[in-house]
Amino acid sequence: MNMREYLFNMPAESIISVVAKKENSNDHETIFVIKEGKYNLKRIGKAPKVNIRGGIVQGEDAAALVVMFNFNDLEFKYDSWFNYYTMYGRKAVTKLAEQESILFECIDISGKTVNQFRISNTISSLAQNYIDICNNYNPWEAHSFYALKMIMFDECNYSEDALWDELSEQKSI
């Protein structure tokens, strides 16, 4: 399945991070693709106010970087989790630590790009901190990462608002 097919099959009201080639460059960057219905895409707008919260969740066997976004102080929030010990996760976090800005691509339910906007990268130091923390762990298996993620969701009663409130920078569970 190619990326366009994946985005087409992705559910609405979701976000995914993608390592993509920069326009007019051979370099790559981590971008965030938001898939929404027409109504919510209008509410997000062309140049929204972006609120970002991030945190590092550390467990005994694994660590996770979670980044959440909220646009125009609307009620919905998007969470993106990074697992350093996957091939994709390592590349995505490394790029996120290096890049000066973050590109968002908003797509509609058919997968068509409706809007793109760029903001200053205020989470680069958090991404670098996550890399440094991960280097103190032995490589973990995917199930350890997902168990950590589920513990965090359980602590937040599976509420995006509660997860948003929990994020500060670093949390050990």
GROMACS .gro file of N, CA and C in nm, residues 71-147:
model
  231
   71PHE      N    1  -0.613   2.320   1.742
   71PHE     CA    2  -0.618   2.431   1.648
   71PHE      C    3  -0.732   2.526   1.682
   72ASN      N    4  -0.700   2.655   1.689
   72ASN     CA    5  -0.799   2.761   1.714
   72ASN      C    6  -0.880   2.738   1.841
   73ASP      N    7  -0.821   2.673   1.939
   73ASP     CA    8  -0.888   2.644   2.067
   73ASP      C    9  -1.020   2.569   2.049
   74LEU      N   10  -1.031   2.492   1.942
   74LEU     CA   11  -1.150   2.410   1.920
   74LEU      C   12  -1.149   2.292   2.016
   75GLU      N   13  -1.260   2.223   2.024
   75GLU     CA   14  -1.274   2.116   2.123
   75GLU      C   15  -1.196   1.990   2.090
   76PHE      N   16  -1.156   1.971   1.965
   76PHE     CA   17  -1.087   1.847   1.932
   76PHE      C   18  -0.935   1.865   1.933
   77LYS      N   19  -0.870   1.756   1.971
   77LYS     CA   20  -0.725   1.752   1.982
   77LYS      C   21  -0.674   1.630   1.907
   78TYR      N   22  -0.550   1.637   1.864
   78TYR     CA   23  -0.489   1.527   1.789
   78TYR      C   24  -0.362   1.484   1.862
   79ASP      N   25  -0.345   1.354   1.879
   79ASP     CA   26  -0.223   1.304   1.945
   79ASP      C   27  -0.143   1.219   1.847
   80SER      N   28  -0.012   1.235   1.855
   80SER     CA   29   0.081   1.159   1.772
   80SER      C   30   0.189   1.101   1.863
   81TRP      N   31   0.207   0.970   1.856
   81TRP     CA   32   0.302   0.898   1.942
   81TRP      C   33   0.422   0.853   1.860
   82PHE      N   34   0.539   0.865   1.920
   82PHE     CA   35   0.663   0.825   1.853
   82PHE      C   36   0.733   0.716   1.933
   83ASN      N   37   0.772   0.610   1.863
   83ASN     CA   38   0.846   0.497   1.921
   83ASN      C   39   0.985   0.499   1.859
   84TYR      N   40   1.084   0.539   1.938
   84TYR     CA   41   1.220   0.556   1.888
   84TYR      C   42   1.280   0.427   1.834
   85TYR      N   43   1.244   0.315   1.893
   85TYR     CA   44   1.305   0.189   1.851
   85TYR      C   45   1.227   0.117   1.740
   86THR      N   46   1.180   0.196   1.645
   86THR     CA   47   1.135   0.144   1.516
   86THR      C   48   1.213   0.222   1.411
   87MET      N   49   1.229   0.167   1.295
   87MET     CA   50   1.305   0.235   1.191
   87MET      C   51   1.241   0.370   1.158
   88TYR      N   52   1.109   0.371   1.144
   88TYR     CA   53   1.041   0.496   1.112
   88TYR      C   54   1.049   0.593   1.230
   89GLY      N   55   1.023   0.544   1.351
   89GLY     CA   56   1.020   0.631   1.468
   89GLY      C   57   1.150   0.704   1.491
   90ARG      N   58   1.261   0.634   1.478
   90ARG     CA   59   1.392   0.696   1.497
   90ARG      C   60   1.413   0.809   1.396
   91LYS      N   61   1.380   0.784   1.270
   91LYS     CA   62   1.399   0.886   1.166
   91LYS      C   63   1.307   1.006   1.189
   92ALA      N   64   1.182   0.979   1.224
   92ALA     CA   65   1.084   1.086   1.245
   92ALA      C   66   1.124   1.176   1.362
   93VAL      N   67   1.166   1.115   1.473
   93VAL     CA   68   1.205   1.193   1.591
   93VAL      C   69   1.334   1.270   1.564
   94THR      N   70   1.429   1.207   1.496
   94THR     CA   71   1.555   1.275   1.464
   94THR      C   72   1.528   1.398   1.378
   95LYS      N   73   1.444   1.383   1.277
   95LYS     CA   74   1.410   1.497   1.192
   95LYS      C   75   1.337   1.604   1.272
   96LEU      N   76   1.246   1.563   1.359
   96LEU     CA   77   1.171   1.657   1.442
   96LEU      C   78   1.265   1.736   1.533
   97ALA      N   79   1.371   1.673   1.581
   97ALA     CA   80   1.468   1.741   1.666
   97ALA      C   81   1.552   1.842   1.587
   98GLU      N   82   1.568   1.820   1.458
   98GLU     CA   83   1.656   1.903   1.375
   98GLU      C   84   1.585   2.017   1.303
   99GLN      N   85   1.460   1.997   1.265
   99GLN     CA   86   1.395   2.094   1.177
   99GLN      C   87   1.350   2.219   1.251
  100GLU      N   88   1.350   2.331   1.179
  100GLU     CA   89   1.314   2.460   1.238
  100GLU      C   90   1.165   2.487   1.237
  101SER      N   91   1.092   2.418   1.152
  101SER     CA   92   0.948   2.441   1.142
  101SER      C   93   0.877   2.307   1.123
  102ILE      N   94   0.746   2.312   1.141
  102ILE     CA   95   0.662   2.192   1.126
  102ILE      C   96   0.557   2.222   1.020
  103LEU      N   97   0.547   2.134   0.922
  103LEU     CA   98   0.447   2.146   0.817
  103LEU      C   99   0.327   2.059   0.853
  104PHE      N  100   0.208   2.117   0.838
  104PHE     CA  101   0.083   2.044   0.853
  104PHE      C  102   0.017   2.038   0.717
  105GLU      N  103  -0.033   1.921   0.683
  105GLU     CA  104  -0.109   1.904   0.560
  105GLU      C  105  -0.247   1.855   0.600
  106CYS      N  106  -0.350   1.932   0.564
  106CYS     CA  107  -0.488   1.895   0.595
  106CYS      C  108  -0.549   1.829   0.472
  107ILE      N  109  -0.604   1.710   0.491
  107ILE     CA  110  -0.667   1.640   0.380
  107ILE      C  111  -0.814   1.613   0.414
  108ASP      N  112  -0.895   1.604   0.310
  108ASP     CA  113  -1.037   1.574   0.330
  108ASP      C  114  -1.057   1.422   0.334
  109ILE      N  115  -1.181   1.381   0.346
  109ILE     CA  116  -1.208   1.238   0.363
  109ILE      C  117  -1.173   1.155   0.239
  110SER      N  118  -1.156   1.221   0.124
  110SER     CA  119  -1.115   1.148   0.004
  110SER      C  120  -0.963   1.141  -0.009
  111GLY      N  121  -0.891   1.206   0.084
  111GLY     CA  122  -0.745   1.206   0.081
  111GLY      C  123  -0.686   1.321   0.001
  112LYS      N  124  -0.770   1.413  -0.045
  112LYS     CA  125  -0.724   1.528  -0.124
  112LYS      C  126  -0.672   1.637  -0.030
  113THR      N  127  -0.555   1.694  -0.065
  113THR     CA  128  -0.498   1.803   0.014
  113THR      C  129  -0.585   1.927  -0.001
  114VAL      N  130  -0.628   1.981   0.114
  114VAL     CA  131  -0.712   2.100   0.116
  114VAL      C  132  -0.630   2.222   0.156
  115ASN      N  133  -0.533   2.202   0.243
  115ASN     CA  134  -0.458   2.314   0.299
  115ASN      C  135  -0.325   2.265   0.353
  116GLN      N  136  -0.226   2.352   0.349
  116GLN     CA  137  -0.099   2.328   0.416
  116GLN      C  138  -0.061   2.456   0.490
  117PHE      N  139  -0.003   2.441   0.607
  117PHE     CA  140   0.050   2.556   0.680
  117PHE      C  141   0.170   2.511   0.760
  118ARG      N  142   0.254   2.606   0.792
  118ARG     CA  143   0.379   2.577   0.860
  118ARG      C  144   0.388   2.664   0.985
  119ILE      N  145   0.441   2.605   1.093
  119ILE     CA  146   0.462   2.680   1.217
  119ILE      C  147   0.606   2.659   1.264
  120SER      N  148   0.649   2.743   1.354
  120SER     CA  149   0.781   2.728   1.415
  120SER      C  150   0.783   2.599   1.497
  121ASN      N  151   0.894   2.528   1.494
  121ASN     CA  152   0.907   2.403   1.569
  121ASN      C  153   0.947   2.433   1.713
  122THR      N  154   0.850   2.432   1.801
  122THR     CA  155   0.875   2.458   1.943
  122THR      C  156   0.900   2.331   2.023
  123ILE      N  157   0.901   2.216   1.956
  123ILE     CA  158   0.920   2.089   2.027
  123ILE      C  159   1.051   2.020   1.989
  124SER      N  160   1.139   2.092   1.920
  124SER     CA  161   1.265   2.029   1.880
  124SER      C  162   1.348   1.986   2.001
  125SER      N  163   1.352   2.068   2.106
  125SER     CA  164   1.431   2.030   2.224
  125SER      C  165   1.367   1.912   2.296
  126LEU      N  166   1.235   1.904   2.296
  126LEU     CA  167   1.166   1.789   2.355
  126LEU      C  168   1.201   1.662   2.278
  127ALA      N  169   1.202   1.670   2.146
  127ALA     CA  170   1.238   1.554   2.063
  127ALA      C  171   1.382   1.512   2.090
  128GLN      N  172   1.472   1.609   2.104
  128GLN     CA  173   1.612   1.575   2.134
  128GLN      C  174   1.625   1.513   2.273
  129ASN      N  175   1.549   1.565   2.369
  129ASN     CA  176   1.549   1.508   2.504
  129ASN      C  177   1.501   1.363   2.500
  130TYR      N  178   1.400   1.335   2.419
  130TYR     CA  179   1.349   1.199   2.404
  130TYR      C  180   1.458   1.107   2.346
  131ILE      N  181   1.529   1.155   2.245
  131ILE     CA  182   1.639   1.076   2.187
  131ILE      C  183   1.743   1.044   2.293
  132ASP      N  184   1.781   1.145   2.372
  132ASP     CA  185   1.881   1.125   2.478
  132ASP      C  186   1.833   1.022   2.580
  133ILE      N  187   1.707   1.029   2.619
  133ILE     CA  188   1.651   0.933   2.714
  133ILE      C  189   1.652   0.792   2.655
  134CYS      N  190   1.612   0.781   2.530
  134CYS     CA  191   1.606   0.648   2.465
  134CYS      C  192   1.743   0.583   2.456
  135ASN      N  193   1.846   0.663   2.443
  135ASN     CA  194   1.981   0.608   2.437
  135ASN      C  195   2.026   0.546   2.568
  136ASN      N  196   1.952   0.572   2.677
  136ASN     CA  197   1.980   0.509   2.806
  136ASN      C  198   1.902   0.379   2.826
  137TYR      N  199   1.817   0.346   2.733
  137TYR     CA  200   1.738   0.222   2.737
  137TYR      C  201   1.802   0.118   2.645
  138ASN      N  202   1.778  -0.007   2.676
  138ASN     CA  203   1.805  -0.112   2.578
  138ASN      C  204   1.692  -0.105   2.475
  139PRO      N  205   1.719  -0.139   2.350
  139PRO     CA  206   1.610  -0.141   2.252
  139PRO      C  207   1.494  -0.228   2.302
  140TRP      N  208   1.373  -0.177   2.285
  140TRP     CA  209   1.255  -0.248   2.332
  140TRP      C  210   1.175  -0.303   2.215
  141GLU      N  211   1.089  -0.395   2.249
  141GLU     CA  212   0.998  -0.455   2.150
  141GLU      C  213   0.872  -0.368   2.138
  142ALA      N  214   0.803  -0.380   2.028
  142ALA     CA  215   0.683  -0.300   2.003
  142ALA      C  216   0.579  -0.319   2.113
  143HIS      N  217   0.565  -0.442   2.164
  143HIS     CA  218   0.462  -0.466   2.266
  143HIS      C  219   0.489  -0.386   2.393
  144SER      N  220   0.615  -0.360   2.427
  144SER     CA  221   0.648  -0.279   2.545
  144SER      C  222   0.605  -0.134   2.525
  145PHE      N  223   0.626  -0.084   2.403
  145PHE     CA  224   0.584   0.052   2.371
  145PHE      C  225   0.431   0.064   2.378
  146TYR      N  226   0.360  -0.030   2.317
  146TYR     CA  227   0.214  -0.023   2.316
  146TYR      C  228   0.155  -0.043   2.455
  147ALA      N  229   0.219  -0.124   2.538
  147ALA     CA  230   0.174  -0.141   2.676
  147ALA      C  231   0.188  -0.009   2.751
   0.00000   0.00000   0.00000
